[in-house]
Amino acid sequence: SYILTQAPSVSVAPGETATITCGGDKIGTKAVNWYQQEPGQAPLLVMYYDDRRPSGIPERFSGSNSGRTATLTISRVELGDEADYYCQVCNSISDVVFGGGTKLTVL
Amino acid sequence: QVQLVQSGAEVKKPGASVKVSCKASGYSFMNYYIHWVRQAPGQRVEWLGVFNPVGDTIYTQNVQGRVTMTSDTSTRTVYLELSSLTFEDTAVYFCARGPPGDLYYFDSWGQGTLVTVSS
């Protein structure tokens, strides 16, 4: 089965840039989606098809995908960005895979 | 606005079945898929399958044979039924909306339903 690898945690100071990565074999050939999840809440879509921002998501959020790594970048990080972030791809129409999640801590 | 409202928490014994509902509003029900995803403590988020209001329903191999997704279009409600429950089925179950097509993503989510399997 296809595996997505995320670092368990990332820490960043307010105002700095957070880089959250998602690794997978030839992930650059797949469409990667990203979700933000705060404790006790449902996930929220923050990026789809690698680099497309849903309506209502700040321009501070951007995405890229190439080779073996997809990246979610959050510029000018705010305290409110503190959450778990998950990447997700479709390996086939019957196989959807999520990464293990990265906990973003804003120091 | 798009809303997905799920039924309340359930406690079931091993071997029993559970049925969770997801009522949709604020969009054209027939034009979007409804996916089911679960999240267990300490485990990866797991996709269970997708309900297509106008086509085939697809289940992940992990739960195939135990899972059924159905709908009542008159009430815009989709149901997830999971049978032969084990302790490993204890999780929060989410329904999520997705656009049609093969590259799934989930743009609106229900609030989640905690299913606890306990003897």
PDB file of C-alpha atoms in Angstrom:
ATOM      1  CA  SER A   1       0.000   0.000   0.000  1.00  0.00           C
ATOM      2  CA  TYR A   2       1.142   3.542  -0.675  1.00  0.00           C
ATOM      3  CA  ILE A   3       2.724   5.305   2.296  1.00  0.00           C
ATOM      4  CA  LEU A   4       2.908   9.022   3.038  1.00  0.00           C
ATOM      5  CA  THR A   5       5.530  10.167   5.528  1.00  0.00           C
ATOM      6  CA  GLN A   6       5.233  13.327   7.601  1.00  0.00           C
ATOM      7  CA  ALA A   7       7.434  14.630  10.387  1.00  0.00           C
ATOM      8  CA  PRO A   8       5.571  14.295  13.710  1.00  0.00           C
ATOM      9  CA  SER A   9       6.123  17.913  14.707  1.00  0.00           C
ATOM     10  CA  VAL A  10       7.260  21.300  13.485  1.00  0.00           C
ATOM     11  CA  SER A  11       7.821  24.347  15.667  1.00  0.00           C
ATOM     12  CA  VAL A  12       7.989  27.936  14.491  1.00  0.00           C
ATOM     13  CA  ALA A  13       7.853  31.404  16.027  1.00  0.00           C
ATOM     14  CA  PRO A  14       4.992  33.766  15.206  1.00  0.00           C
ATOM     15  CA  GLY A  15       5.671  35.687  12.014  1.00  0.00           C
ATOM     16  CA  GLU A  16       8.073  33.080  10.696  1.00  0.00           C
ATOM     17  CA  THR A  17       7.481  30.554   7.894  1.00  0.00           C
ATOM     18  CA  ALA A  18       6.394  26.972   8.589  1.00  0.00           C
ATOM     19  CA  THR A  19       7.270  24.250   6.113  1.00  0.00           C
ATOM     20  CA  ILE A  20       5.364  20.984   6.431  1.00  0.00           C
ATOM     21  CA  THR A  21       6.434  18.157   4.157  1.00  0.00           C
ATOM     22  CA  CYS A  22       4.815  14.951   2.937  1.00  0.00           C
ATOM     23  CA  GLY A  23       7.027  12.288   1.417  1.00  0.00           C
ATOM     24  CA  GLY A  24       6.017   9.449  -0.862  1.00  0.00           C
ATOM     25  CA  ASP A  25       7.259   7.441  -3.814  1.00  0.00           C
ATOM     26  CA  LYS A  26       6.775   9.537  -6.974  1.00  0.00           C
ATOM     27  CA  ILE A  27       4.372  11.779  -5.050  1.00  0.00           C
ATOM     28  CA  GLY A  28       5.077  14.478  -7.645  1.00  0.00           C
ATOM     29  CA  THR A  29       2.894  12.492 -10.064  1.00  0.00           C
ATOM     30  CA  LYS A  30      -0.068  12.556  -7.676  1.00  0.00           C
ATOM     31  CA  ALA A  31      -2.514  15.263  -6.586  1.00  0.00           C
ATOM     32  CA  VAL A  32      -1.888  16.129  -2.952  1.00  0.00           C
ATOM     33  CA  ASN A  33      -4.426  17.628  -0.601  1.00  0.00           C
ATOM     34  CA  TRP A  34      -3.834  19.139   2.842  1.00  0.00           C
ATOM     35  CA  TYR A  35      -6.049  19.395   5.906  1.00  0.00           C
ATOM     36  CA  GLN A  36      -5.763  21.376   9.120  1.00  0.00           C
ATOM     37  CA  GLN A  37      -7.269  19.861  12.255  1.00  0.00           C
ATOM     38  CA  GLU A  38      -7.577  21.525  15.636  1.00  0.00           C
ATOM     39  CA  PRO A  39      -8.164  19.368  18.738  1.00  0.00           C
ATOM     40  CA  GLY A  40     -11.689  18.009  18.911  1.00  0.00           C
ATOM     41  CA  GLN A  41     -12.630  19.452  15.526  1.00  0.00           C
ATOM     42  CA  ALA A  42     -13.211  18.049  12.066  1.00  0.00           C
ATOM     43  CA  PRO A  43     -10.446  18.524   9.512  1.00  0.00           C
ATOM     44  CA  LEU A  44     -10.507  21.588   7.281  1.00  0.00           C
ATOM     45  CA  LEU A  45      -9.308  21.538   3.683  1.00  0.00           C
ATOM     46  CA  VAL A  46      -6.515  24.110   3.283  1.00  0.00           C
ATOM     47  CA  MET A  47      -4.999  23.052  -0.061  1.00  0.00           C
ATOM     48  CA  TYR A  48      -6.090  20.768  -2.897  1.00  0.00           C
ATOM     49  CA  TYR A  49      -4.519  19.499  -6.090  1.00  0.00           C
ATOM     50  CA  ASP A  50      -1.068  20.470  -4.808  1.00  0.00           C
ATOM     51  CA  ASP A  51      -1.373  24.243  -4.866  1.00  0.00           C
ATOM     52  CA  ARG A  52      -5.009  25.318  -5.054  1.00  0.00           C
ATOM     53  CA  ARG A  53      -6.406  27.236  -2.103  1.00  0.00           C
ATOM     54  CA  PRO A  54     -10.076  26.762  -1.217  1.00  0.00           C
ATOM     55  CA  SER A  55     -12.168  29.849  -0.760  1.00  0.00           C
ATOM     56  CA  GLY A  56     -11.582  31.417   2.640  1.00  0.00           C
ATOM     57  CA  ILE A  57      -8.065  30.067   3.162  1.00  0.00           C
ATOM     58  CA  PRO A  58      -5.549  32.899   3.588  1.00  0.00           C
ATOM     59  CA  GLU A  59      -2.953  33.567   0.905  1.00  0.00           C
ATOM     60  CA  ARG A  60      -0.331  32.829   3.569  1.00  0.00           C
ATOM     61  CA  PHE A  61      -0.966  29.151   2.802  1.00  0.00           C
ATOM     62  CA  SER A  62       0.712  27.769  -0.296  1.00  0.00           C
ATOM     63  CA  GLY A  63       1.519  24.325  -1.654  1.00  0.00           C
ATOM     64  CA  SER A  64       3.945  22.618  -3.988  1.00  0.00           C
ATOM     65  CA  ASN A  65       4.675  19.085  -5.125  1.00  0.00           C
ATOM     66  CA  SER A  66       7.612  17.608  -6.989  1.00  0.00           C
ATOM     67  CA  GLY A  67       9.631  14.425  -7.053  1.00  0.00           C
ATOM     68  CA  ARG A  68       9.314  12.635  -3.729  1.00  0.00           C
ATOM     69  CA  THR A  69       8.040  15.534  -1.606  1.00  0.00           C
ATOM     70  CA  ALA A  70       4.924  17.667  -1.363  1.00  0.00           C
ATOM     71  CA  THR A  71       5.119  20.799   0.771  1.00  0.00           C
ATOM     72  CA  LEU A  72       2.617  22.972   2.586  1.00  0.00           C
ATOM     73  CA  THR A  73       4.083  26.360   3.419  1.00  0.00           C
ATOM     74  CA  ILE A  74       2.534  28.764   5.899  1.00  0.00           C
ATOM     75  CA  SER A  75       4.003  32.260   5.782  1.00  0.00           C
ATOM     76  CA  ARG A  76       3.779  34.782   8.601  1.00  0.00           C
ATOM     77  CA  VAL A  77       2.587  32.105  10.990  1.00  0.00           C
ATOM     78  CA  GLU A  78      -0.030  33.110  13.559  1.00  0.00           C
ATOM     79  CA  LEU A  79      -0.989  31.540  16.874  1.00  0.00           C
ATOM     80  CA  GLY A  80      -4.253  30.451  15.264  1.00  0.00           C
ATOM     81  CA  ASP A  81      -2.355  28.251  12.796  1.00  0.00           C
ATOM     82  CA  GLU A  82      -1.373  25.869  15.583  1.00  0.00           C
ATOM     83  CA  ALA A  83      -2.955  22.524  14.648  1.00  0.00           C
ATOM     84  CA  ASP A  84      -2.314  19.115  13.153  1.00  0.00           C
ATOM     85  CA  TYR A  85      -1.780  19.048   9.391  1.00  0.00           C
ATOM     86  CA  TYR A  86      -2.431  15.983   7.233  1.00  0.00           C
ATOM     87  CA  CYS A  87      -1.564  15.304   3.606  1.00  0.00           C
ATOM     88  CA  GLN A  88      -3.765  13.011   1.504  1.00  0.00           C
ATOM     89  CA  VAL A  89      -3.608  11.426  -1.947  1.00  0.00           C
ATOM     90  CA  CYS A  90      -5.698   9.062  -4.030  1.00  0.00           C
ATOM     91  CA  ASN A  91      -3.677   6.004  -4.939  1.00  0.00           C
ATOM     92  CA  SER A  92      -6.681   4.691  -6.879  1.00  0.00           C
ATOM     93  CA  ILE A  93     -10.453   5.162  -6.817  1.00  0.00           C
ATOM     94  CA  SER A  94     -10.625   2.624  -4.002  1.00  0.00           C
ATOM     95  CA  ASP A  95      -7.487   3.580  -2.099  1.00  0.00           C
ATOM     96  CA  VAL A  96      -7.166   6.933  -0.360  1.00  0.00           C
ATOM     97  CA  VAL A  97      -4.134   7.488   1.823  1.00  0.00           C
ATOM     98  CA  PHE A  98      -3.445   9.998   4.584  1.00  0.00           C
ATOM     99  CA  GLY A  99      -0.116  10.927   6.063  1.00  0.00           C
ATOM    100  CA  GLY A 100       0.516  10.433   9.749  1.00  0.00           C
ATOM    101  CA  GLY A 101       0.077  14.133  10.473  1.00  0.00           C
ATOM    102  CA  THR A 102       2.378  16.939  11.596  1.00  0.00           C
ATOM    103  CA  LYS A 103       1.707  18.903  14.763  1.00  0.00           C
ATOM    104  CA  LEU A 104       2.508  22.560  14.166  1.00  0.00           C
ATOM    105  CA  THR A 105       3.474  24.372  17.345  1.00  0.00           C
ATOM    106  CA  VAL A 106       3.677  28.140  17.324  1.00  0.00           C
ATOM    107  CA  LEU A 107       6.182  29.100  20.002  1.00  0.00           C
TER     108      LEU A 107
ATOM    109  CA  GLN B   1     -23.795  27.315   3.462  1.00  0.00           C
ATOM    110  CA  VAL B   2     -22.772  23.675   3.124  1.00  0.00           C
ATOM    111  CA  GLN B   3     -23.549  21.654   6.244  1.00  0.00           C
ATOM    112  CA  LEU B   4     -23.117  18.006   7.102  1.00  0.00           C
ATOM    113  CA  VAL B   5     -24.735  17.047  10.409  1.00  0.00           C
ATOM    114  CA  GLN B   6     -24.018  13.612  11.836  1.00  0.00           C
ATOM    115  CA  SER B   7     -25.863  11.495  14.363  1.00  0.00           C
ATOM    116  CA  GLY B   8     -24.771  11.190  17.964  1.00  0.00           C
ATOM    117  CA  ALA B   9     -22.229   9.018  19.731  1.00  0.00           C
ATOM    118  CA  GLU B  10     -22.759   5.261  19.888  1.00  0.00           C
ATOM    119  CA  VAL B  11     -21.567   2.534  22.242  1.00  0.00           C
ATOM    120  CA  LYS B  12     -21.714  -0.985  20.867  1.00  0.00           C
ATOM    121  CA  LYS B  13     -20.627  -4.442  21.952  1.00  0.00           C
ATOM    122  CA  PRO B  14     -18.191  -6.533  19.903  1.00  0.00           C
ATOM    123  CA  GLY B  15     -19.982  -8.326  17.096  1.00  0.00           C
ATOM    124  CA  ALA B  16     -22.778  -5.763  16.889  1.00  0.00           C
ATOM    125  CA  SER B  17     -23.502  -3.323  14.064  1.00  0.00           C
ATOM    126  CA  VAL B  18     -23.619   0.458  14.051  1.00  0.00           C
ATOM    127  CA  LYS B  19     -25.369   2.859  11.690  1.00  0.00           C
ATOM    128  CA  VAL B  20     -24.246   6.485  11.497  1.00  0.00           C
ATOM    129  CA  SER B  21     -26.143   9.156   9.574  1.00  0.00           C
ATOM    130  CA  CYS B  22     -24.978  12.280   7.779  1.00  0.00           C
ATOM    131  CA  LYS B  23     -27.588  14.860   6.757  1.00  0.00           C
ATOM    132  CA  ALA B  24     -26.526  17.249   4.012  1.00  0.00           C
ATOM    133  CA  SER B  25     -27.794  20.744   3.319  1.00  0.00           C
ATOM    134  CA  GLY B  26     -26.790  23.915   1.507  1.00  0.00           C
ATOM    135  CA  TYR B  27     -25.818  22.397  -1.843  1.00  0.00           C
ATOM    136  CA  SER B  28     -27.101  20.200  -4.662  1.00  0.00           C
ATOM    137  CA  PHE B  29     -27.073  16.754  -3.036  1.00  0.00           C
ATOM    138  CA  MET B  30     -26.894  14.792  -6.297  1.00  0.00           C
ATOM    139  CA  ASN B  31     -23.825  16.669  -7.567  1.00  0.00           C
ATOM    140  CA  TYR B  32     -21.320  15.648  -4.906  1.00  0.00           C
ATOM    141  CA  TYR B  33     -19.947  12.475  -3.392  1.00  0.00           C
ATOM    142  CA  ILE B  34     -20.103  11.722   0.312  1.00  0.00           C
ATOM    143  CA  HIS B  35     -17.034  10.018   1.734  1.00  0.00           C
ATOM    144  CA  TRP B  36     -16.638   8.323   5.098  1.00  0.00           C
ATOM    145  CA  VAL B  37     -13.385   8.601   7.035  1.00  0.00           C
ATOM    146  CA  ARG B  38     -12.491   7.431  10.537  1.00  0.00           C
ATOM    147  CA  GLN B  39      -9.899   8.548  13.018  1.00  0.00           C
ATOM    148  CA  ALA B  40      -8.866   6.303  15.870  1.00  0.00           C
ATOM    149  CA  PRO B  41      -6.583   7.426  18.709  1.00  0.00           C
ATOM    150  CA  GLY B  42      -2.961   6.883  17.752  1.00  0.00           C
ATOM    151  CA  GLN B  43      -3.878   5.606  14.295  1.00  0.00           C
ATOM    152  CA  ARG B  44      -3.707   7.122  10.844  1.00  0.00           C
ATOM    153  CA  VAL B  45      -6.815   8.695   9.396  1.00  0.00           C
ATOM    154  CA  GLU B  46      -8.514   5.943   7.389  1.00  0.00           C
ATOM    155  CA  TRP B  47     -10.771   6.376   4.368  1.00  0.00           C
ATOM    156  CA  LEU B  48     -13.639   3.874   4.375  1.00  0.00           C
ATOM    157  CA  GLY B  49     -15.308   4.550   1.055  1.00  0.00           C
ATOM    158  CA  VAL B  50     -17.354   6.878  -1.087  1.00  0.00           C
ATOM    159  CA  PHE B  51     -21.062   7.127  -1.762  1.00  0.00           C
ATOM    160  CA  ASN B  52     -21.941   8.433  -5.226  1.00  0.00           C
ATOM    161  CA  PRO B  53     -25.578   9.591  -5.366  1.00  0.00           C
ATOM    162  CA  VAL B  54     -25.778   8.869  -9.096  1.00  0.00           C
ATOM    163  CA  GLY B  55     -23.331   6.002  -9.505  1.00  0.00           C
ATOM    164  CA  ASP B  56     -21.355   3.228  -7.858  1.00  0.00           C
ATOM    165  CA  THR B  57     -20.440   3.154  -4.199  1.00  0.00           C
ATOM    166  CA  ILE B  58     -16.821   2.146  -3.531  1.00  0.00           C
ATOM    167  CA  TYR B  59     -15.424   0.676  -0.323  1.00  0.00           C
ATOM    168  CA  THR B  60     -11.874   0.307   0.840  1.00  0.00           C
ATOM    169  CA  GLN B  61     -10.611  -3.244   0.938  1.00  0.00           C
ATOM    170  CA  ASN B  62      -9.942  -3.067   4.699  1.00  0.00           C
ATOM    171  CA  VAL B  63     -13.630  -3.013   5.603  1.00  0.00           C
ATOM    172  CA  GLN B  64     -15.195  -4.485   2.479  1.00  0.00           C
ATOM    173  CA  GLY B  65     -17.777  -7.054   3.440  1.00  0.00           C
ATOM    174  CA  ARG B  66     -18.547  -5.266   6.719  1.00  0.00           C
ATOM    175  CA  VAL B  67     -19.459  -1.799   5.447  1.00  0.00           C
ATOM    176  CA  THR B  68     -22.535  -0.507   3.640  1.00  0.00           C
ATOM    177  CA  MET B  69     -23.225   3.053   2.519  1.00  0.00           C
ATOM    178  CA  THR B  70     -26.768   3.987   1.584  1.00  0.00           C
ATOM    179  CA  SER B  71     -28.875   7.094   1.276  1.00  0.00           C
ATOM    180  CA  ASP B  72     -32.356   8.517   1.537  1.00  0.00           C
ATOM    181  CA  THR B  73     -32.416  11.197  -1.130  1.00  0.00           C
ATOM    182  CA  SER B  74     -35.757  12.525   0.102  1.00  0.00           C
ATOM    183  CA  THR B  75     -34.052  13.639   3.333  1.00  0.00           C
ATOM    184  CA  ARG B  76     -30.585  14.190   1.798  1.00  0.00           C
ATOM    185  CA  THR B  77     -29.130  11.763   4.318  1.00  0.00           C
ATOM    186  CA  VAL B  78     -26.323   9.284   3.791  1.00  0.00           C
ATOM    187  CA  TYR B  79     -25.819   6.321   6.116  1.00  0.00           C
ATOM    188  CA  LEU B  80     -22.761   4.306   7.052  1.00  0.00           C
ATOM    189  CA  GLU B  81     -23.375   0.873   8.507  1.00  0.00           C
ATOM    190  CA  LEU B  82     -20.509  -1.175   9.886  1.00  0.00           C
ATOM    191  CA  SER B  83     -21.106  -4.725  11.054  1.00  0.00           C
ATOM    192  CA  SER B  84     -19.198  -7.345  13.095  1.00  0.00           C
ATOM    193  CA  LEU B  85     -17.635  -4.610  15.187  1.00  0.00           C
ATOM    194  CA  THR B  86     -14.337  -5.209  16.993  1.00  0.00           C
ATOM    195  CA  PHE B  87     -12.458  -3.067  19.512  1.00  0.00           C
ATOM    196  CA  GLU B  88     -10.334  -1.813  16.588  1.00  0.00           C
ATOM    197  CA  ASP B  89     -13.420  -0.104  15.130  1.00  0.00           C
ATOM    198  CA  THR B  90     -13.491   2.348  18.023  1.00  0.00           C
ATOM    199  CA  ALA B  91     -12.956   5.734  16.369  1.00  0.00           C
ATOM    200  CA  VAL B  92     -14.486   9.050  15.415  1.00  0.00           C
ATOM    201  CA  TYR B  93     -16.323   8.614  12.118  1.00  0.00           C
ATOM    202  CA  PHE B  94     -16.607  11.596   9.777  1.00  0.00           C
ATOM    203  CA  CYS B  95     -18.624  12.093   6.645  1.00  0.00           C
ATOM    204  CA  ALA B  96     -17.117  14.519   4.156  1.00  0.00           C
ATOM    205  CA  ARG B  97     -18.264  15.993   0.875  1.00  0.00           C
ATOM    206  CA  GLY B  98     -16.192  15.744  -2.256  1.00  0.00           C
ATOM    207  CA  PRO B  99     -16.590  16.828  -5.886  1.00  0.00           C
ATOM    208  CA  PRO B 100     -17.183  14.138  -8.537  1.00  0.00           C
ATOM    209  CA  GLY B 101     -14.135  12.629 -10.207  1.00  0.00           C
ATOM    210  CA  ASP B 102     -11.335  10.199  -9.471  1.00  0.00           C
ATOM    211  CA  LEU B 103      -9.000  12.551  -7.585  1.00  0.00           C
ATOM    212  CA  TYR B 104     -10.844  12.743  -4.302  1.00  0.00           C
ATOM    213  CA  TYR B 105     -10.584  15.551  -1.841  1.00  0.00           C
ATOM    214  CA  PHE B 106     -12.915  16.533   0.971  1.00  0.00           C
ATOM    215  CA  ASP B 107     -14.102  20.135   1.077  1.00  0.00           C
ATOM    216  CA  SER B 108     -16.694  20.029   3.863  1.00  0.00           C
ATOM    217  CA  TRP B 109     -16.880  17.728   6.854  1.00  0.00           C
ATOM    218  CA  GLY B 110     -19.434  16.620   9.380  1.00  0.00           C
ATOM    219  CA  GLN B 111     -18.742  17.170  13.054  1.00  0.00           C
ATOM    220  CA  GLY B 112     -17.818  13.548  13.651  1.00  0.00           C
ATOM    221  CA  THR B 113     -19.512  10.669  15.479  1.00  0.00           C
ATOM    222  CA  LEU B 114     -17.682   8.766  18.208  1.00  0.00           C
ATOM    223  CA  VAL B 115     -18.278   5.032  17.985  1.00  0.00           C
ATOM    224  CA  THR B 116     -17.021   3.104  20.980  1.00  0.00           C
ATOM    225  CA  VAL B 117     -16.850  -0.675  20.911  1.00  0.00           C
ATOM    226  CA  SER B 118     -16.781  -1.989  24.447  1.00  0.00           C
ATOM    227  CA  SER B 119     -17.781  -5.163  26.216  1.00  0.00           C
TER     228      SER B 119
END
